[in-house]
CSV table of C-alpha atoms and ligand atoms in Angstrom, one decimal:
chain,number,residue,atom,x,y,z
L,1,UNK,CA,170.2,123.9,124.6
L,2,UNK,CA,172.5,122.5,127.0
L,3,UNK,CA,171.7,120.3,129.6
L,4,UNK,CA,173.3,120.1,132.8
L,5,UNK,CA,173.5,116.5,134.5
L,6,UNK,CA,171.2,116.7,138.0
L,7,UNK,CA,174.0,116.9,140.6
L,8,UNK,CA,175.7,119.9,138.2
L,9,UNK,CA,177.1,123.1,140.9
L,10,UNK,CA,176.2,126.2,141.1
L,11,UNK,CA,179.7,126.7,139.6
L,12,UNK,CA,179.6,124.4,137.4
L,13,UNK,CA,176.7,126.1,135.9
L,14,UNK,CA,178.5,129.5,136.4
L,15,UNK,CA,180.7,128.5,134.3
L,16,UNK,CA,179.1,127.0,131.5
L,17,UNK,CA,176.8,130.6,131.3
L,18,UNK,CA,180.3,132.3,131.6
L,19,UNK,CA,181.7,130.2,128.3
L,20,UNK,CA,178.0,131.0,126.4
L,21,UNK,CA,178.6,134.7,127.1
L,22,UNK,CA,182.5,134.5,125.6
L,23,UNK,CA,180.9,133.7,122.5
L,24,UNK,CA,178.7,136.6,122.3
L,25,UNK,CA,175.7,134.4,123.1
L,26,UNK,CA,173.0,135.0,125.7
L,27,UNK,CA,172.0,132.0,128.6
L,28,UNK,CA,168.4,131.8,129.3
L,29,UNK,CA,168.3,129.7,132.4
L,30,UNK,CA,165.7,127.4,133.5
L,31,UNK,CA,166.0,125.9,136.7
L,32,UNK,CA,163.8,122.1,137.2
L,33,UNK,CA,163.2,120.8,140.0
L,34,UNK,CA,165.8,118.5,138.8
L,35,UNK,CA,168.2,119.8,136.4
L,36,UNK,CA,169.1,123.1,134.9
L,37,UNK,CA,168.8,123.9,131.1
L,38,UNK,CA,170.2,126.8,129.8
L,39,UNK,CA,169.1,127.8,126.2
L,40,UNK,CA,171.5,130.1,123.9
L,41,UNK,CA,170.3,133.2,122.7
L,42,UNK,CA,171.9,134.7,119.1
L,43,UNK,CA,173.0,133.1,116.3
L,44,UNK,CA,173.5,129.5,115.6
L,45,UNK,CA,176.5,130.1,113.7
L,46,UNK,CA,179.2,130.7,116.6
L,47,UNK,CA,177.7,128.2,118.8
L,48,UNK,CA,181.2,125.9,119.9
L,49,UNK,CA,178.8,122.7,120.2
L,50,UNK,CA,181.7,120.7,121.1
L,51,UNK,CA,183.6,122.8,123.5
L,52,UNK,CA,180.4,123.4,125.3
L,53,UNK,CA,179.3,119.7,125.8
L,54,UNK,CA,182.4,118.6,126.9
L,55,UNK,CA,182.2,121.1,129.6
L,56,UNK,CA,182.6,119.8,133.5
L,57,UNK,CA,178.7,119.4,134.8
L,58,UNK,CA,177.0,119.0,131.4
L,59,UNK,CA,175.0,116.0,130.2
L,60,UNK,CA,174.7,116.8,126.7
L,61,UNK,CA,174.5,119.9,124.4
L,62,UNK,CA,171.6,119.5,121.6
L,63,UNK,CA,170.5,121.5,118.7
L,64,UNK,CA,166.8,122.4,118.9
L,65,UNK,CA,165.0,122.5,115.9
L,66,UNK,CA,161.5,124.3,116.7
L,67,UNK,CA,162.1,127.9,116.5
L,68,UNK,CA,160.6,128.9,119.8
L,69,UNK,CA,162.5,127.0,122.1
L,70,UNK,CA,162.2,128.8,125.2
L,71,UNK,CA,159.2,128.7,125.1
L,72,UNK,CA,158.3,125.0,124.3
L,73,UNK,CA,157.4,122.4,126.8
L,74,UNK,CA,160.4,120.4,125.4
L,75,UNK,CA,163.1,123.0,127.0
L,76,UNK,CA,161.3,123.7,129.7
L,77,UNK,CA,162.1,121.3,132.3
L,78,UNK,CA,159.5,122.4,135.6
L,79,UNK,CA,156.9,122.3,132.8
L,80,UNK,CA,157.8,119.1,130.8
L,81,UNK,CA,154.4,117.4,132.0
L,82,UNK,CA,151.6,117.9,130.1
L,83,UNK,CA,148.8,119.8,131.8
L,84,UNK,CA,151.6,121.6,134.1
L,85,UNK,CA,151.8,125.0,133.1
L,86,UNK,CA,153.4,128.4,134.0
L,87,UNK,CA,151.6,131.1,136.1
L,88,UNK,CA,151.6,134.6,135.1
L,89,UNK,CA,150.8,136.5,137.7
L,90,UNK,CA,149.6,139.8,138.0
L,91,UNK,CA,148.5,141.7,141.2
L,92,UNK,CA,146.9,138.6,143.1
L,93,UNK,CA,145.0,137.1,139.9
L,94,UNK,CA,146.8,133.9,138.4
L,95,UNK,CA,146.1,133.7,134.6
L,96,UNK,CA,146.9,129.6,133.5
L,97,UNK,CA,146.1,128.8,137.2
L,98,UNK,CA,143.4,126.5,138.6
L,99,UNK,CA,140.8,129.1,137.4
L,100,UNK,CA,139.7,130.7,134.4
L,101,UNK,CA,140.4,134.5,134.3
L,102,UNK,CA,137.7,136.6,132.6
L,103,UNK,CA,139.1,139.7,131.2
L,104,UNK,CA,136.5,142.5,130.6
L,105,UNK,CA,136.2,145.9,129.6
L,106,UNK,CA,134.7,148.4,126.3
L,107,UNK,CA,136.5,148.0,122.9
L,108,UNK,CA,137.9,151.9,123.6
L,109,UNK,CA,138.0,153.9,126.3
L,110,UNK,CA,135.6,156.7,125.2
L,111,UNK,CA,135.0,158.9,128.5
L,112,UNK,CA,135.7,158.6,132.0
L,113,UNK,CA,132.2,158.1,133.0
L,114,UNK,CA,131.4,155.4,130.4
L,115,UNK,CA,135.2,153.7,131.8
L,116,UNK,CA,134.4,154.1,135.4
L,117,UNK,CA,130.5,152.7,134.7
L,118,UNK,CA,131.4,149.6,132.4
L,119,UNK,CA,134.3,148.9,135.6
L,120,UNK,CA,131.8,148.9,138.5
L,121,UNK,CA,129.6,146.4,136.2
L,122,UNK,CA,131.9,143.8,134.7
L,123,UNK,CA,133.8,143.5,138.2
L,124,UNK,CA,130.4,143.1,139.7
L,125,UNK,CA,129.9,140.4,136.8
L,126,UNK,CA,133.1,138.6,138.2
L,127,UNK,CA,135.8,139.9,136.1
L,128,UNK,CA,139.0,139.7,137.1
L,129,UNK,CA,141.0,142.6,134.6
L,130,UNK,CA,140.0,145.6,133.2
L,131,UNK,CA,140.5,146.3,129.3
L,132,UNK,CA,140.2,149.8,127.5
L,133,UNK,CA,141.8,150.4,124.3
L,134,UNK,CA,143.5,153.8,124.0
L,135,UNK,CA,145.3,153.7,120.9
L,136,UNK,CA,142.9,151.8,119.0
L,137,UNK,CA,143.8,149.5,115.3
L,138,UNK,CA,141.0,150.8,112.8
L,139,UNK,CA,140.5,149.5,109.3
L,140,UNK,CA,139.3,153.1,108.0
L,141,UNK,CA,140.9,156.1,108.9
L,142,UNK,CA,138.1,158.1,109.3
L,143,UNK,CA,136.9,156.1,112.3
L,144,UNK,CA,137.3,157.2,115.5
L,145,UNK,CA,140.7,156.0,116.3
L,146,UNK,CA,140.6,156.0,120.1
L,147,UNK,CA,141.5,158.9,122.7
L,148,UNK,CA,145.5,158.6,122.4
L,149,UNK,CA,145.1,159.6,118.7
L,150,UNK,CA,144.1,162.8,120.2
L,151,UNK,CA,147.3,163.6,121.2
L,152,UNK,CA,149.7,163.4,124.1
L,153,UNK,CA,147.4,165.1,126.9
L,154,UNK,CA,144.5,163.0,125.9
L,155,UNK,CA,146.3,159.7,125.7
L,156,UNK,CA,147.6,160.5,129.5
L,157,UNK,CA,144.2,161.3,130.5
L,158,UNK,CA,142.6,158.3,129.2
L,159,UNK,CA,145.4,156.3,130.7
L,160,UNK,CA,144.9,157.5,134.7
L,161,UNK,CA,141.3,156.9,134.0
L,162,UNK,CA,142.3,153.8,133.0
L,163,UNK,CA,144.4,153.2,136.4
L,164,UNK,CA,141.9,155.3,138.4
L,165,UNK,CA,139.5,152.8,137.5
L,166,UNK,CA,141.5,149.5,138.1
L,167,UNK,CA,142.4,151.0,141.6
L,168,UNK,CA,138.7,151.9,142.5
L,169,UNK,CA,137.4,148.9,141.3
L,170,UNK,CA,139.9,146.6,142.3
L,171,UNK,CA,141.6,145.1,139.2
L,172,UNK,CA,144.3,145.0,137.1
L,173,UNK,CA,144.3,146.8,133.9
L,174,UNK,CA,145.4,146.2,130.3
L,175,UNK,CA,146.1,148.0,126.8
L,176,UNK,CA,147.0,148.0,123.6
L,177,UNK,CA,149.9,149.5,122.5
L,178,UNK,CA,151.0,150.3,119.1
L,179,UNK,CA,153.9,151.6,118.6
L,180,UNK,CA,157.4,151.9,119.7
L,181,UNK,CA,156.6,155.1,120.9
L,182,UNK,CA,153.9,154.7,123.0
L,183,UNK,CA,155.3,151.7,125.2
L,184,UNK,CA,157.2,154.1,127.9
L,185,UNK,CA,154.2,156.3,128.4
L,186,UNK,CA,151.7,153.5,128.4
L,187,UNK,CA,154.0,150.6,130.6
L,188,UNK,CA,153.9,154.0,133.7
L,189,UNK,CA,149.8,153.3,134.0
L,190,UNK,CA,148.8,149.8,133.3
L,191,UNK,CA,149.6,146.3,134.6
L,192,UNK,CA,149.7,144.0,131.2
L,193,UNK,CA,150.5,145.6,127.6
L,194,UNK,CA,148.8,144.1,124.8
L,195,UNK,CA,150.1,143.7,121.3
L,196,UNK,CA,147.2,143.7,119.0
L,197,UNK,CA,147.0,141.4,116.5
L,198,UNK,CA,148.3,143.5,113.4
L,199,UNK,CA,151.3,144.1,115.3
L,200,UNK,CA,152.0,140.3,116.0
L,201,UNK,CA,154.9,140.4,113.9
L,202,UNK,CA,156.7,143.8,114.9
L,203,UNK,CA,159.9,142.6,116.5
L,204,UNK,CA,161.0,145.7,117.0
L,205,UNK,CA,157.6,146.8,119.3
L,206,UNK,CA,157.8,143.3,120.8
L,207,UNK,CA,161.3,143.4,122.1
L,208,UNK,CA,160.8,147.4,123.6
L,209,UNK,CA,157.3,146.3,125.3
L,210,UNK,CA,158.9,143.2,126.8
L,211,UNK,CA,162.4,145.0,128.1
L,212,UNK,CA,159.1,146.8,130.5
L,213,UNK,CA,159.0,143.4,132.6
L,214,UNK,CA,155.3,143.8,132.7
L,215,UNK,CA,153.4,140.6,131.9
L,216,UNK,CA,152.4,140.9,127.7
L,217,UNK,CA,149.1,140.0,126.1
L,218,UNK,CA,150.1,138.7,123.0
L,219,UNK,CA,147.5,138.4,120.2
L,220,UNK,CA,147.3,135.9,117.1
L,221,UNK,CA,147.7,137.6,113.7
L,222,UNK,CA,144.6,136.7,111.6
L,223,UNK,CA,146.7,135.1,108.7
L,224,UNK,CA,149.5,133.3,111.1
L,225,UNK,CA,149.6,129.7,111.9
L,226,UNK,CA,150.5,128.8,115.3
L,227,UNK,CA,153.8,128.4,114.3
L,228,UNK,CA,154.5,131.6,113.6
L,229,UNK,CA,152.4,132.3,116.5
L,230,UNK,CA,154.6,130.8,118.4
L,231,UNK,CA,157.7,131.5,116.8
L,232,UNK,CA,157.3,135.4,117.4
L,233,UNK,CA,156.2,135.1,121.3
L,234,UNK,CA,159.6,134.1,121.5
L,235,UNK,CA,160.8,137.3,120.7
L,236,UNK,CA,159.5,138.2,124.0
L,237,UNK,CA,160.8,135.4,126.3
L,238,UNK,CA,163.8,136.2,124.4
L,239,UNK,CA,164.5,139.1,125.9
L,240,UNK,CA,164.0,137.4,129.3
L,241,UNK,CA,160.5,138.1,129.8
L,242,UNK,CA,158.4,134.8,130.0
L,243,UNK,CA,155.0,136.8,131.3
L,244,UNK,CA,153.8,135.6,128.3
L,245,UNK,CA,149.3,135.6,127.9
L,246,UNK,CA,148.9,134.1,124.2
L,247,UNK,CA,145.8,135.1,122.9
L,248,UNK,CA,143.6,133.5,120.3
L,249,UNK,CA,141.5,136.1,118.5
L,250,UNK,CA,140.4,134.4,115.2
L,251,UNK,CA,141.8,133.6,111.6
L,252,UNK,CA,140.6,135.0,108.6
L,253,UNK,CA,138.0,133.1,107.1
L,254,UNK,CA,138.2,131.1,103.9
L,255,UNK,CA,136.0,130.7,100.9
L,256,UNK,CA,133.8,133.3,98.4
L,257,UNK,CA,130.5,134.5,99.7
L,258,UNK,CA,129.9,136.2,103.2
L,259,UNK,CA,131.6,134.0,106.2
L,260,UNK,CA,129.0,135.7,108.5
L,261,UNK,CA,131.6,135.8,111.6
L,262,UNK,CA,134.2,138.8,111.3
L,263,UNK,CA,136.8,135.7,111.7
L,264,UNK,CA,137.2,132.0,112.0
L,265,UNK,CA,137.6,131.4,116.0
L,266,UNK,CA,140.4,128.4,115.6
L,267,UNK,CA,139.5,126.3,119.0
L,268,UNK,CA,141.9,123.5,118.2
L,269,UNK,CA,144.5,126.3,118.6
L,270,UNK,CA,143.9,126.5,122.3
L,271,UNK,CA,145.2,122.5,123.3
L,272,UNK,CA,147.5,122.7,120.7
L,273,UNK,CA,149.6,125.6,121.8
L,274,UNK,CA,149.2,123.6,125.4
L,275,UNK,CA,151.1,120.8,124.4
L,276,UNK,CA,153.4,122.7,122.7
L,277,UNK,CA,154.2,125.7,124.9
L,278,UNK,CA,153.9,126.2,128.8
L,279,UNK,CA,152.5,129.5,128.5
L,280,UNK,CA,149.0,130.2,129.4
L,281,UNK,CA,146.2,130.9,126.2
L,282,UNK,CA,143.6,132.6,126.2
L,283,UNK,CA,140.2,133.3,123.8
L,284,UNK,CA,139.1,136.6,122.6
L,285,UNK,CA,135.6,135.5,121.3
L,286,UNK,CA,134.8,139.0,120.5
L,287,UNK,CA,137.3,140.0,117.6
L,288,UNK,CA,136.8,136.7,116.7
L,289,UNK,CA,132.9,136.6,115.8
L,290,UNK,CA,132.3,140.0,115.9
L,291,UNK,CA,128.4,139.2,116.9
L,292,UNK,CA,127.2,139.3,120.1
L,293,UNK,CA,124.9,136.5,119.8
L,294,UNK,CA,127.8,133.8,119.1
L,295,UNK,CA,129.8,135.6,122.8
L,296,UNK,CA,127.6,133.1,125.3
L,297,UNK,CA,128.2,129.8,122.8
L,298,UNK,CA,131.7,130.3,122.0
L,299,UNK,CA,133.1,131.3,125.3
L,300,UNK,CA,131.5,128.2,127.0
L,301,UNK,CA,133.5,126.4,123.9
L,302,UNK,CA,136.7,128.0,124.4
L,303,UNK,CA,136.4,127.3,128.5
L,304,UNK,CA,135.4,123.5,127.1
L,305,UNK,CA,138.4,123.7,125.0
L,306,UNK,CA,141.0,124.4,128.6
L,307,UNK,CA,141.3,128.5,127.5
L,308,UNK,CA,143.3,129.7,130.7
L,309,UNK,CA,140.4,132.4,130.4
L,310,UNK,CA,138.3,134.6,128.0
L,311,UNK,CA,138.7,138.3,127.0
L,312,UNK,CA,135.6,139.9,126.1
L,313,UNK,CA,134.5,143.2,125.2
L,314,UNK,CA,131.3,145.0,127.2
L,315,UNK,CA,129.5,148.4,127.4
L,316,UNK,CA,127.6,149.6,130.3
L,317,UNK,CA,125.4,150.4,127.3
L,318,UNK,CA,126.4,148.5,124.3
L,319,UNK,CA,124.1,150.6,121.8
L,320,UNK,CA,126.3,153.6,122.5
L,321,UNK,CA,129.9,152.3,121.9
L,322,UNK,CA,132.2,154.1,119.3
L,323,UNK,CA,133.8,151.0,118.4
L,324,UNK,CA,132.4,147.4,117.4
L,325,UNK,CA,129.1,147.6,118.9
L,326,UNK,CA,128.1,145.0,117.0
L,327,UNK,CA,130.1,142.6,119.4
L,328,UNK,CA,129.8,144.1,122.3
L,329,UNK,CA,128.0,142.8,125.5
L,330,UNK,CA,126.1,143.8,128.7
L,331,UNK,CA,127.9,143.3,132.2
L,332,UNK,CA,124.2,141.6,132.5
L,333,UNK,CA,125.2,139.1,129.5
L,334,UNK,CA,128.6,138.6,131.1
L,335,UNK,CA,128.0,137.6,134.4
L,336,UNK,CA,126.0,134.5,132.6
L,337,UNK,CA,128.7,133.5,130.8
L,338,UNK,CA,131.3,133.7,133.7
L,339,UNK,CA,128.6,131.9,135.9
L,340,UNK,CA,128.5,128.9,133.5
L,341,UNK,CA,131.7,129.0,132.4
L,342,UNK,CA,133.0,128.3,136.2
L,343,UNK,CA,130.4,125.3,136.0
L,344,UNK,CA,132.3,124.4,132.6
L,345,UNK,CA,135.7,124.2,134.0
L,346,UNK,CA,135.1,122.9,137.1
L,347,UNK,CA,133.5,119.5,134.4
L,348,UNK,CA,135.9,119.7,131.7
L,349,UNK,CA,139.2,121.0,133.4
L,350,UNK,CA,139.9,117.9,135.6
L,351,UNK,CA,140.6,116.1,132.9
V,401,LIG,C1,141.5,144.6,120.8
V,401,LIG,O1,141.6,143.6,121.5
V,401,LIG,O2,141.2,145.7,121.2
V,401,LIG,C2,141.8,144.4,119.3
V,401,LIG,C3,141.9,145.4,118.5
V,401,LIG,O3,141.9,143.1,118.9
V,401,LIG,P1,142.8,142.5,117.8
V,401,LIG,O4,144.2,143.0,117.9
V,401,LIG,O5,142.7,141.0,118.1
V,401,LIG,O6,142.1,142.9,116.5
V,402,LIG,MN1,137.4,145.9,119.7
């Protein structure tokens, strides 16, 4: 990380990426209000410490030692104070704003009329983005795997219904995406890509979804800590995209004998990952319990807990979804927990 004093030059700072780039390194630049830090990109090895802190316009030249530096609070001058995050924005909705952002949508997108119904209801409800998985993670093969399993024609469909449906209805939309292979196709329809949990440590998917430039949903594995957590969302800003939405979607629960949630929602995660990153967080109560009857009490918690906003699974008709019914919500059900959720932050959030 080198540090440029405050009255550093534009060419000063020119000149000091210029030197960073001899050495086969890459400069990630973050401009302050104050001072400029530019963070080195590539192996720690060939960095010229010396020659680079001696350099006209820099204060000082320091070894970081967390491995997701530019994406911590401590690199990140504009962000530095606690509580001051970044924005991503999408469209005109502002997720790690002043407001909570509910996300909303069925588990998979199963028809166009079931797509188009469950849109008109959860934006009605208040939600803010549209979710619909396409290519969908499935513990058993012989589940229904969602629409882009199909096959090319069918994914392409689903995916216009999908941006059909944000358009009509007025929201951004979101999906998961898989593979390498799917992130061109998928990155033409929708607004954020998501990488799913299982995927959390596919650098390879990471760095080809985040060369799109679209903001990236990134989800918690189930058996990572935050470090980790944290240490692979840099992957992402790494390649120079900082639209960064962490996601906490549960751990996997300890102990013999049924846990009676499908995972262990980790709360503390949320102010944690605050402190230590200026990107925004946000809960997935769904995955995380996999029961409908914990969605009300653990969103409230997570909103409680500062989540930049909630993502949460609904069905115009919850009986009939293909996947995770057992989780899944009314639009009725959501609009009462976006309605007291708003009463939630507007309590705990100015703090
Ligand atoms: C999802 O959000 O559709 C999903 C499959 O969640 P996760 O990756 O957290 O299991
Ligand atoms: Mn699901």
């Amino acid at each position: 990380m080198i540090i440029m004093k405050k009255d550093a030059t534009a060419e000063e700072i020119e000149h000091v990426i210029a030197e960073i780039k001899k050495y086969g390194l890459r400069a990630d630049i973050s401009k302050g209000q104050f001072r400029t830090i530019i963070g080195l990109i590539g192996d720690e090895m060939r960095v010229p410490f010396a020659h680079l802190a001696a350099l006209p316009g820099v204060k000082e030249a320091r070894m970081v030692e967390t491995p997701y530096k530019l994406i911590s609070r401590e690199y990140s001058s504009p962000f530095e104070a606690e509580g001051k995050g970044y924005i991503v924005r999408v469209g005109n909705i502002e997720i790690g704003g002043d407001e909570p952002v509910y996300i909303a949508g069925p588990c998979a997108v199963e028809s166009q009329e079931q797509l188009f119904k469950t849109a008109r209801e959860v934006k009605r409800a208040g939600a803010h983005i549209l979710r619909g998985g396409i290519f969908k993670p499935r513990s058993s093969v012989h589940s229904f795997q969602g629409l882009g399993s199909l096959g090319q024609n069918e994914a392409e469909e689903a995916l216009s219904w999908l941006r059909e449906a944000g358009n009509r209805f007025d929201m951004p939309v979101m999906t998961e995406v898989r593979g390498e292979t799917q992130v061109d196709l998928v990155a033409e329809y929708v607004d954020i890509l998501q990488i799913g949990a299982r995927n959390m440590y596919d650098q390879d998917l990471m760095a080809k979804v985040a060369g799109k430039g679209k903001p990236v949903l990134f989800k918690r594995h189930f058996g990572a800590s935050i470090e980790e957590f944290l240490s692979f969302a840099e992957y992402i800003a790494a390649e120079g995209n900082k639209d960064i939405i962490l996601c906490e979607r549960g751990i996997v629960p300890v102990g013999k004998g049924k846990s009676l949630t499908r995972y262990t929602l980790d709360l503390a995660a949320v102010p944690v990952v605050q402190k230590e990153t200026y990107l925004p967080i946000i809960v997935d109560p769904s995955h995380a319990t996999g029961r409908r009857d914990l969605i009300f009490s653990m969103s409230c918690a997570a909103i409680a807990a500062g989540s930049s906003g909630l993502m949460i699974e609904v069905h115009h008709n919850p009986a009939e979804a293909l996947v995770d019914a057992q989780q899944m919500i009314t639009p009725q059900e959501l609009k009462e927990i976006i309605d007291t959720c708003q009463k939630i932050s507007q309590v705990a959030w100015r703090r």
